[in-house]
Structure formats: C-alpha cells, structure tokens
Amino acid sequence: AQSVAQPEDQVNVAEGNPLTVKCTYSVSGNPYLFWYVQYPNRGLQFLLKYITGDNLVKGSYGFEAEFNKSQTSFHLKKPSALVSDSALYFCAVRDRGGASSNTGKLIFGQGTTLQVKP
Amino acid sequence: NAGVTQTPKFRVLKTGQSMTLLCAQDMNHEYMYWYRQDPGMGLRLIHYSVGEGTTAKGEVPDGYNVSRLKKQNFLLGLESAAPSQTSVYFCASSFSRGIQETQYFGPGTRLLVL
C-alpha cells in the first residue's frame, strides 16, 4: 500500500528565511507526488507535482520541491518565506490500487502547519 | 474558468434534516470526488464518480448519497443529518484517475449539524 508521511506537525520560520516542509513516501513502482496548500477557511490548492525527470520541481508562489529517491523524500522548499505563506501544507500520492479497486483518490499526509513570523 | 465551485459555503442543520451539496466543474473532467475533512483524520473519500451517470462508494459512504446526472455536476446528499456529519466537505475533480493526474479542489462547504 502506498502512503506519505509528514513528520512535523508544525514548522516555524522567520520571514525572509528559507523554509522546508518534509514529506516521505512509500509507494510501489514509480512515485508520483503532489503538494497542496490550504489557507485558513479555504480549499486545497495545487502547488506542484513530481512525475519524472528533474529532481527539483518548481511550482506556484515560488515554492519548489526536491525529490530524493534514495531517501524516499519529497520535501517542499522556498528560499525566502513570506508571512502570507502561513498555511497548512499537504503532501499526497494518488491511489494506485488494482484495476478493480483503483478509485484514483488522493492519499494525504497528515499535514504540516507552517507559521511564518514577521 | 471558475475551476471547481461548491455551494453552499456554510450551512447549519438540525439533526434529521436533509440537504444537498452541489459541486460544479468547468474543466470537462471525467472524475469527481467528495471528501470530508476532520481534525486529526485528514481527508477521507466519501463517494466518487468516474463519469456521467456513474457513482461509487469511497471510504466513508454511510449516511450519504450522490448523483452525477450531468458531467459537470456532482451532488452530495444527506438524507437525515447527524451530528457526526459535522465536517468540512470538499469536492475535487480530475481528467482521469491516472496517478499522474492532478486533482483540483473546490473551496469547501462547512456543515454544522446540531
């Protein structure tokens, strides 16, 4: 079974400093990984995804993520954090069950709250 | 493009009342999903649809029904609301169920059942 884990419930960063939100994965076959962000009282917004190719994936709002196959990680990064980046971040992988049981649902990590202080 | 929209944004129900949540997408996506988000439990799949006229159960389908009469709309119904259904409901859609495909989410509906 595939899964993703986010080891930190909360990450605190000062504005202007680099930020990292961690994600590790366990999947069979090639991993296809996603990051979503949820701002307070809002829906989930797609940030970026890793399919194949370059291990550094660039996404929306200046975010990027680094895929590391040997460490089975897909950490989200940003060189300079903004207060407006404060939100809940989810790492996810799509279900790849058997042909008769594949819902295509997203399997989410538990989420990491990012707090960026001025 | 509006993407994925949901109505209503917020609703308060009394136990036993019924309601329908509407999800609409304008991206011509085949697949649509209803999730619920609860503290400490992440997002769980309620029902999903692989195309117009088809629906299937997800992880937590009890107490909910769905319909997909038109490709762009996916309705979630609560026939007799219970306090355990207090949650935030998200609709999502994608072109296919392919593991590479991105799911796009609506803004959510907050439901409080008293």
PDB file of C-alpha atoms in Angstrom:
ATOM      1  CA  ALA A   1       0.000   0.000   0.000  1.00  0.00           C
ATOM      2  CA  GLN A   2       1.182   3.486  -0.709  1.00  0.00           C
ATOM      3  CA  SER A   3       1.464   6.180   1.912  1.00  0.00           C
ATOM      4  CA  VAL A   4       3.019   9.527   2.617  1.00  0.00           C
ATOM      5  CA  ALA A   5       4.177  10.875   5.954  1.00  0.00           C
ATOM      6  CA  GLN A   6       4.837  14.374   7.167  1.00  0.00           C
ATOM      7  CA  PRO A   7       6.920  14.079  10.319  1.00  0.00           C
ATOM      8  CA  GLU A   8       6.353  17.621  11.580  1.00  0.00           C
ATOM      9  CA  ASP A   9       3.001  18.900  12.788  1.00  0.00           C
ATOM     10  CA  GLN A  10       4.245  22.473  12.685  1.00  0.00           C
ATOM     11  CA  VAL A  11       7.159  24.383  11.216  1.00  0.00           C
ATOM     12  CA  ASN A  12       8.049  27.883  12.420  1.00  0.00           C
ATOM     13  CA  VAL A  13      10.142  30.184  10.265  1.00  0.00           C
ATOM     14  CA  ALA A  14      11.060  33.846  10.359  1.00  0.00           C
ATOM     15  CA  GLU A  15      10.078  35.911   7.337  1.00  0.00           C
ATOM     16  CA  GLY A  16      12.870  36.062   4.804  1.00  0.00           C
ATOM     17  CA  ASN A  17      14.438  32.796   5.934  1.00  0.00           C
ATOM     18  CA  PRO A  18      14.351  29.625   3.843  1.00  0.00           C
ATOM     19  CA  LEU A  19      11.694  27.078   4.701  1.00  0.00           C
ATOM     20  CA  THR A  20      11.439  23.314   4.357  1.00  0.00           C
ATOM     21  CA  VAL A  21       8.366  21.166   4.905  1.00  0.00           C
ATOM     22  CA  LYS A  22       9.227  17.485   4.983  1.00  0.00           C
ATOM     23  CA  CYS A  23       7.498  14.564   3.310  1.00  0.00           C
ATOM     24  CA  THR A  24       8.500  10.928   2.969  1.00  0.00           C
ATOM     25  CA  TYR A  25       6.739   8.363   0.848  1.00  0.00           C
ATOM     26  CA  SER A  26       6.205   4.666   0.479  1.00  0.00           C
ATOM     27  CA  VAL A  27       4.878   3.595  -2.906  1.00  0.00           C
ATOM     28  CA  SER A  28       5.175   0.631  -5.191  1.00  0.00           C
ATOM     29  CA  GLY A  29       6.505   1.434  -8.603  1.00  0.00           C
ATOM     30  CA  ASN A  30       7.386   4.921  -9.769  1.00  0.00           C
ATOM     31  CA  PRO A  31       6.328   7.632  -7.336  1.00  0.00           C
ATOM     32  CA  TYR A  32       4.125  10.494  -8.494  1.00  0.00           C
ATOM     33  CA  LEU A  33       3.901  13.002  -5.680  1.00  0.00           C
ATOM     34  CA  PHE A  34       1.902  16.142  -5.052  1.00  0.00           C
ATOM     35  CA  TRP A  35       1.962  19.138  -2.725  1.00  0.00           C
ATOM     36  CA  TYR A  36      -1.167  21.074  -1.830  1.00  0.00           C
ATOM     37  CA  VAL A  37      -1.654  24.132   0.366  1.00  0.00           C
ATOM     38  CA  GLN A  38      -4.733  25.031   2.398  1.00  0.00           C
ATOM     39  CA  TYR A  39      -5.079  28.612   3.549  1.00  0.00           C
ATOM     40  CA  PRO A  40      -7.392  29.265   6.516  1.00  0.00           C
ATOM     41  CA  ASN A  41     -11.041  28.651   5.640  1.00  0.00           C
ATOM     42  CA  ARG A  42     -10.139  27.861   2.048  1.00  0.00           C
ATOM     43  CA  GLY A  43      -9.957  24.789  -0.151  1.00  0.00           C
ATOM     44  CA  LEU A  44      -6.843  22.888  -1.130  1.00  0.00           C
ATOM     45  CA  GLN A  45      -4.760  24.490  -3.831  1.00  0.00           C
ATOM     46  CA  PHE A  46      -2.381  22.522  -6.002  1.00  0.00           C
ATOM     47  CA  LEU A  47       1.232  23.684  -5.669  1.00  0.00           C
ATOM     48  CA  LEU A  48       3.315  21.254  -7.666  1.00  0.00           C
ATOM     49  CA  LYS A  49       3.877  17.630  -8.580  1.00  0.00           C
ATOM     50  CA  TYR A  50       6.721  15.285  -9.383  1.00  0.00           C
ATOM     51  CA  ILE A  51       6.220  12.963 -12.321  1.00  0.00           C
ATOM     52  CA  THR A  52       9.626  12.166 -13.716  1.00  0.00           C
ATOM     53  CA  GLY A  53      12.801  13.847 -14.839  1.00  0.00           C
ATOM     54  CA  ASP A  54      14.443  16.702 -12.944  1.00  0.00           C
ATOM     55  CA  ASN A  55      14.535  16.058  -9.213  1.00  0.00           C
ATOM     56  CA  LEU A  56      13.855  19.732  -8.458  1.00  0.00           C
ATOM     57  CA  VAL A  57      10.281  20.641  -9.285  1.00  0.00           C
ATOM     58  CA  LYS A  58       9.172  24.260  -9.415  1.00  0.00           C
ATOM     59  CA  GLY A  59       5.613  25.217  -8.544  1.00  0.00           C
ATOM     60  CA  SER A  60       3.319  28.081  -7.684  1.00  0.00           C
ATOM     61  CA  TYR A  61       4.074  31.040  -5.391  1.00  0.00           C
ATOM     62  CA  GLY A  62       7.842  30.471  -5.524  1.00  0.00           C
ATOM     63  CA  PHE A  63       7.706  27.003  -3.993  1.00  0.00           C
ATOM     64  CA  GLU A  64       9.816  24.111  -5.174  1.00  0.00           C
ATOM     65  CA  ALA A  65      10.235  20.530  -4.066  1.00  0.00           C
ATOM     66  CA  GLU A  66      13.185  18.208  -4.148  1.00  0.00           C
ATOM     67  CA  PHE A  67      12.632  14.558  -4.985  1.00  0.00           C
ATOM     68  CA  ASN A  68      15.178  12.176  -3.471  1.00  0.00           C
ATOM     69  CA  LYS A  69      14.710   8.559  -4.450  1.00  0.00           C
ATOM     70  CA  SER A  70      17.366   7.113  -2.149  1.00  0.00           C
ATOM     71  CA  GLN A  71      15.825   8.823   0.888  1.00  0.00           C
ATOM     72  CA  THR A  72      12.236   8.363  -0.393  1.00  0.00           C
ATOM     73  CA  SER A  73      11.582  12.020   0.318  1.00  0.00           C
ATOM     74  CA  PHE A  74       9.835  14.898  -1.420  1.00  0.00           C
ATOM     75  CA  HIS A  75      10.491  17.969   0.706  1.00  0.00           C
ATOM     76  CA  LEU A  76       8.820  21.283  -0.070  1.00  0.00           C
ATOM     77  CA  LYS A  77      11.091  24.327  -0.048  1.00  0.00           C
ATOM     78  CA  LYS A  78      11.113  28.052  -0.552  1.00  0.00           C
ATOM     79  CA  PRO A  79      14.232  30.229  -0.490  1.00  0.00           C
ATOM     80  CA  SER A  80      12.614  33.169   1.323  1.00  0.00           C
ATOM     81  CA  ALA A  81       9.443  32.731   3.378  1.00  0.00           C
ATOM     82  CA  LEU A  82       6.622  35.267   3.457  1.00  0.00           C
ATOM     83  CA  VAL A  83       4.114  35.812   6.247  1.00  0.00           C
ATOM     84  CA  SER A  84       1.421  35.075   3.648  1.00  0.00           C
ATOM     85  CA  ASP A  85       2.870  31.558   3.221  1.00  0.00           C
ATOM     86  CA  SER A  86       1.440  30.652   6.630  1.00  0.00           C
ATOM     87  CA  ALA A  87      -0.961  27.797   5.927  1.00  0.00           C
ATOM     88  CA  LEU A  88      -1.496  24.040   6.152  1.00  0.00           C
ATOM     89  CA  TYR A  89       0.545  22.005   3.684  1.00  0.00           C
ATOM     90  CA  PHE A  90      -0.236  18.505   2.487  1.00  0.00           C
ATOM     91  CA  CYS A  91       1.911  16.007   0.666  1.00  0.00           C
ATOM     92  CA  ALA A  92      -0.075  13.423  -1.322  1.00  0.00           C
ATOM     93  CA  VAL A  93       0.072  10.489  -3.676  1.00  0.00           C
ATOM     94  CA  ARG A  94      -2.738   9.127  -5.805  1.00  0.00           C
ATOM     95  CA  ASP A  95      -4.183   5.731  -5.084  1.00  0.00           C
ATOM     96  CA  ARG A  96      -2.875   3.085  -7.429  1.00  0.00           C
ATOM     97  CA  GLY A  97      -4.821   0.066  -6.241  1.00  0.00           C
ATOM     98  CA  GLY A  98      -5.694  -2.807  -8.505  1.00  0.00           C
ATOM     99  CA  ALA A  99      -7.659  -2.248 -11.681  1.00  0.00           C
ATOM    100  CA  SER A 100     -10.933  -3.082  -9.977  1.00  0.00           C
ATOM    101  CA  SER A 101     -10.225  -1.117  -6.817  1.00  0.00           C
ATOM    102  CA  ASN A 102      -8.423   1.967  -8.016  1.00  0.00           C
ATOM    103  CA  THR A 103     -10.510   4.934  -7.003  1.00  0.00           C
ATOM    104  CA  GLY A 104      -7.878   7.439  -8.017  1.00  0.00           C
ATOM    105  CA  LYS A 105      -8.343   9.162  -4.681  1.00  0.00           C
ATOM    106  CA  LEU A 106      -5.568  11.185  -3.167  1.00  0.00           C
ATOM    107  CA  ILE A 107      -3.793   9.714  -0.163  1.00  0.00           C
ATOM    108  CA  PHE A 108      -2.684  12.589   2.041  1.00  0.00           C
ATOM    109  CA  GLY A 109      -0.094  13.017   4.704  1.00  0.00           C
ATOM    110  CA  GLN A 110      -1.385  14.366   7.993  1.00  0.00           C
ATOM    111  CA  GLY A 111      -0.483  17.916   7.088  1.00  0.00           C
ATOM    112  CA  THR A 112       2.087  20.394   8.381  1.00  0.00           C
ATOM    113  CA  THR A 113       1.167  23.833   9.642  1.00  0.00           C
ATOM    114  CA  LEU A 114       3.646  26.445   8.505  1.00  0.00           C
ATOM    115  CA  GLN A 115       3.897  29.591  10.635  1.00  0.00           C
ATOM    116  CA  VAL A 116       5.958  32.431   9.214  1.00  0.00           C
ATOM    117  CA  LYS A 117       6.595  35.185  11.729  1.00  0.00           C
ATOM    118  CA  PRO A 118       7.427  38.769  10.763  1.00  0.00           C
TER     119      PRO A 118
ATOM    120  CA  ASN B   1     -12.501  29.239 -15.929  1.00  0.00           C
ATOM    121  CA  ALA B   2     -14.071  29.048 -12.489  1.00  0.00           C
ATOM    122  CA  GLY B   3     -12.485  25.637 -11.841  1.00  0.00           C
ATOM    123  CA  VAL B   4     -14.345  23.739  -9.132  1.00  0.00           C
ATOM    124  CA  THR B   5     -17.115  25.532  -7.291  1.00  0.00           C
ATOM    125  CA  GLN B   6     -19.224  24.420  -4.345  1.00  0.00           C
ATOM    126  CA  THR B   7     -22.495  25.640  -2.915  1.00  0.00           C
ATOM    127  CA  PRO B   8     -23.345  26.465  -0.235  1.00  0.00           C
ATOM    128  CA  LYS B   9     -20.227  27.690   1.570  1.00  0.00           C
ATOM    129  CA  PHE B  10     -21.690  27.189   5.010  1.00  0.00           C
ATOM    130  CA  ARG B  11     -24.799  25.546   6.410  1.00  0.00           C
ATOM    131  CA  VAL B  12     -26.292  24.744   9.782  1.00  0.00           C
ATOM    132  CA  LEU B  13     -28.692  21.801  10.013  1.00  0.00           C
ATOM    133  CA  LYS B  14     -30.694  20.251  12.783  1.00  0.00           C
ATOM    134  CA  THR B  15     -30.415  16.516  13.355  1.00  0.00           C
ATOM    135  CA  GLY B  16     -32.680  14.688  10.956  1.00  0.00           C
ATOM    136  CA  GLN B  17     -32.843  17.418   8.326  1.00  0.00           C
ATOM    137  CA  SER B  18     -31.738  16.796   4.770  1.00  0.00           C
ATOM    138  CA  MET B  19     -29.679  18.822   2.356  1.00  0.00           C
ATOM    139  CA  THR B  20     -27.789  18.639  -0.915  1.00  0.00           C
ATOM    140  CA  LEU B  21     -24.315  19.972  -1.579  1.00  0.00           C
ATOM    141  CA  LEU B  22     -23.595  20.952  -5.147  1.00  0.00           C
ATOM    142  CA  CYS B  23     -20.244  20.684  -6.875  1.00  0.00           C
ATOM    143  CA  ALA B  24     -19.660  22.028 -10.361  1.00  0.00           C
ATOM    144  CA  GLN B  25     -16.561  21.962 -12.564  1.00  0.00           C
ATOM    145  CA  ASP B  26     -15.965  23.603 -15.925  1.00  0.00           C
ATOM    146  CA  MET B  27     -12.799  21.701 -16.895  1.00  0.00           C
ATOM    147  CA  ASN B  28     -14.562  18.834 -18.666  1.00  0.00           C
ATOM    148  CA  HIS B  29     -13.163  16.383 -16.125  1.00  0.00           C
ATOM    149  CA  GLU B  30     -14.406  12.814 -16.063  1.00  0.00           C
ATOM    150  CA  TYR B  31     -13.606  12.031 -12.455  1.00  0.00           C
ATOM    151  CA  MET B  32     -15.182  13.764  -9.485  1.00  0.00           C
ATOM    152  CA  TYR B  33     -14.761  13.151  -5.757  1.00  0.00           C
ATOM    153  CA  TRP B  34     -16.328  14.094  -2.461  1.00  0.00           C
ATOM    154  CA  TYR B  35     -14.055  14.188   0.607  1.00  0.00           C
ATOM    155  CA  ARG B  36     -14.673  15.181   4.173  1.00  0.00           C
ATOM    156  CA  GLN B  37     -12.006  16.817   6.305  1.00  0.00           C
ATOM    157  CA  ASP B  38     -11.991  16.276  10.049  1.00  0.00           C
ATOM    158  CA  PRO B  39      -9.382  17.340  12.611  1.00  0.00           C
ATOM    159  CA  GLY B  40      -6.719  14.686  13.097  1.00  0.00           C
ATOM    160  CA  MET B  41      -8.177  12.484  10.364  1.00  0.00           C
ATOM    161  CA  GLY B  42      -7.121  14.279   7.233  1.00  0.00           C
ATOM    162  CA  LEU B  43      -9.311  13.985   4.156  1.00  0.00           C
ATOM    163  CA  ARG B  44     -11.387  10.874   3.648  1.00  0.00           C
ATOM    164  CA  LEU B  45     -13.151   9.856   0.468  1.00  0.00           C
ATOM    165  CA  ILE B  46     -16.945   9.643   0.718  1.00  0.00           C
ATOM    166  CA  HIS B  47     -18.036   8.854  -2.852  1.00  0.00           C
ATOM    167  CA  TYR B  48     -16.628   9.318  -6.286  1.00  0.00           C
ATOM    168  CA  SER B  49     -17.691   9.223  -9.920  1.00  0.00           C
ATOM    169  CA  VAL B  50     -15.823   8.055 -12.997  1.00  0.00           C
ATOM    170  CA  GLY B  51     -18.183   9.695 -15.439  1.00  0.00           C
ATOM    171  CA  GLU B  52     -21.672  10.955 -16.096  1.00  0.00           C
ATOM    172  CA  GLY B  53     -24.285   8.610 -14.708  1.00  0.00           C
ATOM    173  CA  THR B  54     -21.856   6.589 -12.567  1.00  0.00           C
ATOM    174  CA  THR B  55     -21.054   6.731  -8.869  1.00  0.00           C
ATOM    175  CA  ALA B  56     -19.160   4.543  -6.425  1.00  0.00           C
ATOM    176  CA  LYS B  57     -18.521   4.331  -2.697  1.00  0.00           C
ATOM    177  CA  GLY B  58     -15.371   5.555  -1.055  1.00  0.00           C
ATOM    178  CA  GLU B  59     -14.046   5.002   2.455  1.00  0.00           C
ATOM    179  CA  VAL B  60     -16.883   6.574   4.465  1.00  0.00           C
ATOM    180  CA  PRO B  61     -20.091   6.424   2.377  1.00  0.00           C
ATOM    181  CA  ASP B  62     -22.660   5.700   5.096  1.00  0.00           C
ATOM    182  CA  GLY B  63     -25.281   8.393   5.525  1.00  0.00           C
ATOM    183  CA  TYR B  64     -24.535   9.995   2.149  1.00  0.00           C
ATOM    184  CA  ASN B  65     -25.848   9.597  -1.370  1.00  0.00           C
ATOM    185  CA  VAL B  66     -24.557  11.070  -4.601  1.00  0.00           C
ATOM    186  CA  SER B  67     -25.675  11.661  -8.142  1.00  0.00           C
ATOM    187  CA  ARG B  68     -23.909  12.611 -11.354  1.00  0.00           C
ATOM    188  CA  LEU B  69     -26.667  13.373 -13.842  1.00  0.00           C
ATOM    189  CA  LYS B  70     -24.505  15.819 -15.766  1.00  0.00           C
ATOM    190  CA  LYS B  71     -20.793  15.547 -16.381  1.00  0.00           C
ATOM    191  CA  GLN B  72     -20.069  18.917 -14.825  1.00  0.00           C
ATOM    192  CA  ASN B  73     -22.081  18.420 -11.631  1.00  0.00           C
ATOM    193  CA  PHE B  74     -21.662  16.076  -8.681  1.00  0.00           C
ATOM    194  CA  LEU B  75     -24.235  16.261  -5.902  1.00  0.00           C
ATOM    195  CA  LEU B  76     -23.791  15.014  -2.347  1.00  0.00           C
ATOM    196  CA  GLY B  77     -26.933  14.392  -0.346  1.00  0.00           C
ATOM    197  CA  LEU B  78     -27.536  13.907   3.340  1.00  0.00           C
ATOM    198  CA  GLU B  79     -30.946  12.327   3.832  1.00  0.00           C
ATOM    199  CA  SER B  80     -31.057  12.571   7.615  1.00  0.00           C
ATOM    200  CA  ALA B  81     -28.217  14.620   9.048  1.00  0.00           C
ATOM    201  CA  ALA B  82     -26.434  13.520  12.206  1.00  0.00           C
ATOM    202  CA  PRO B  83     -24.003  15.445  14.425  1.00  0.00           C
ATOM    203  CA  SER B  84     -21.237  13.059  13.280  1.00  0.00           C
ATOM    204  CA  GLN B  85     -21.595  14.592   9.831  1.00  0.00           C
ATOM    205  CA  THR B  86     -20.390  17.955  11.081  1.00  0.00           C
ATOM    206  CA  SER B  87     -17.355  18.482   8.899  1.00  0.00           C
ATOM    207  CA  VAL B  88     -15.844  20.394   6.027  1.00  0.00           C
ATOM    208  CA  TYR B  89     -16.734  18.866   2.680  1.00  0.00           C
ATOM    209  CA  PHE B  90     -14.505  19.203  -0.351  1.00  0.00           C
ATOM    210  CA  CYS B  91     -15.268  18.335  -3.911  1.00  0.00           C
ATOM    211  CA  ALA B  92     -12.457  17.570  -6.337  1.00  0.00           C
ATOM    212  CA  SER B  93     -12.148  16.680  -9.987  1.00  0.00           C
ATOM    213  CA  SER B  94      -9.552  15.322 -12.362  1.00  0.00           C
ATOM    214  CA  PHE B  95      -9.294  14.404 -16.006  1.00  0.00           C
ATOM    215  CA  SER B  96      -8.716  10.754 -15.176  1.00  0.00           C
ATOM    216  CA  ARG B  97      -7.753   8.519 -12.279  1.00  0.00           C
ATOM    217  CA  GLY B  98      -4.223   8.280 -13.591  1.00  0.00           C
ATOM    218  CA  ILE B  99      -1.632   8.501 -10.892  1.00  0.00           C
ATOM    219  CA  GLN B 100      -0.036  11.451 -12.659  1.00  0.00           C
ATOM    220  CA  GLU B 101      -3.224  13.446 -12.910  1.00  0.00           C
ATOM    221  CA  THR B 102      -3.747  16.444 -10.665  1.00  0.00           C
ATOM    222  CA  GLN B 103      -6.935  16.704  -8.650  1.00  0.00           C
ATOM    223  CA  TYR B 104      -8.395  20.173  -8.343  1.00  0.00           C
ATOM    224  CA  PHE B 105     -10.411  21.111  -5.281  1.00  0.00           C
ATOM    225  CA  GLY B 106     -13.339  23.380  -4.596  1.00  0.00           C
ATOM    226  CA  PRO B 107     -13.347  25.906  -1.731  1.00  0.00           C
ATOM    227  CA  GLY B 108     -15.260  23.625   0.609  1.00  0.00           C
ATOM    228  CA  THR B 109     -18.585  23.591   2.432  1.00  0.00           C
ATOM    229  CA  ARG B 110     -18.647  23.873   6.196  1.00  0.00           C
ATOM    230  CA  LEU B 111     -21.523  21.912   7.652  1.00  0.00           C
ATOM    231  CA  LEU B 112     -22.628  22.074  11.267  1.00  0.00           C
ATOM    232  CA  VAL B 113     -25.257  19.583  12.431  1.00  0.00           C
ATOM    233  CA  LEU B 114     -26.852  20.422  15.757  1.00  0.00           C
TER     234      LEU B 114
END
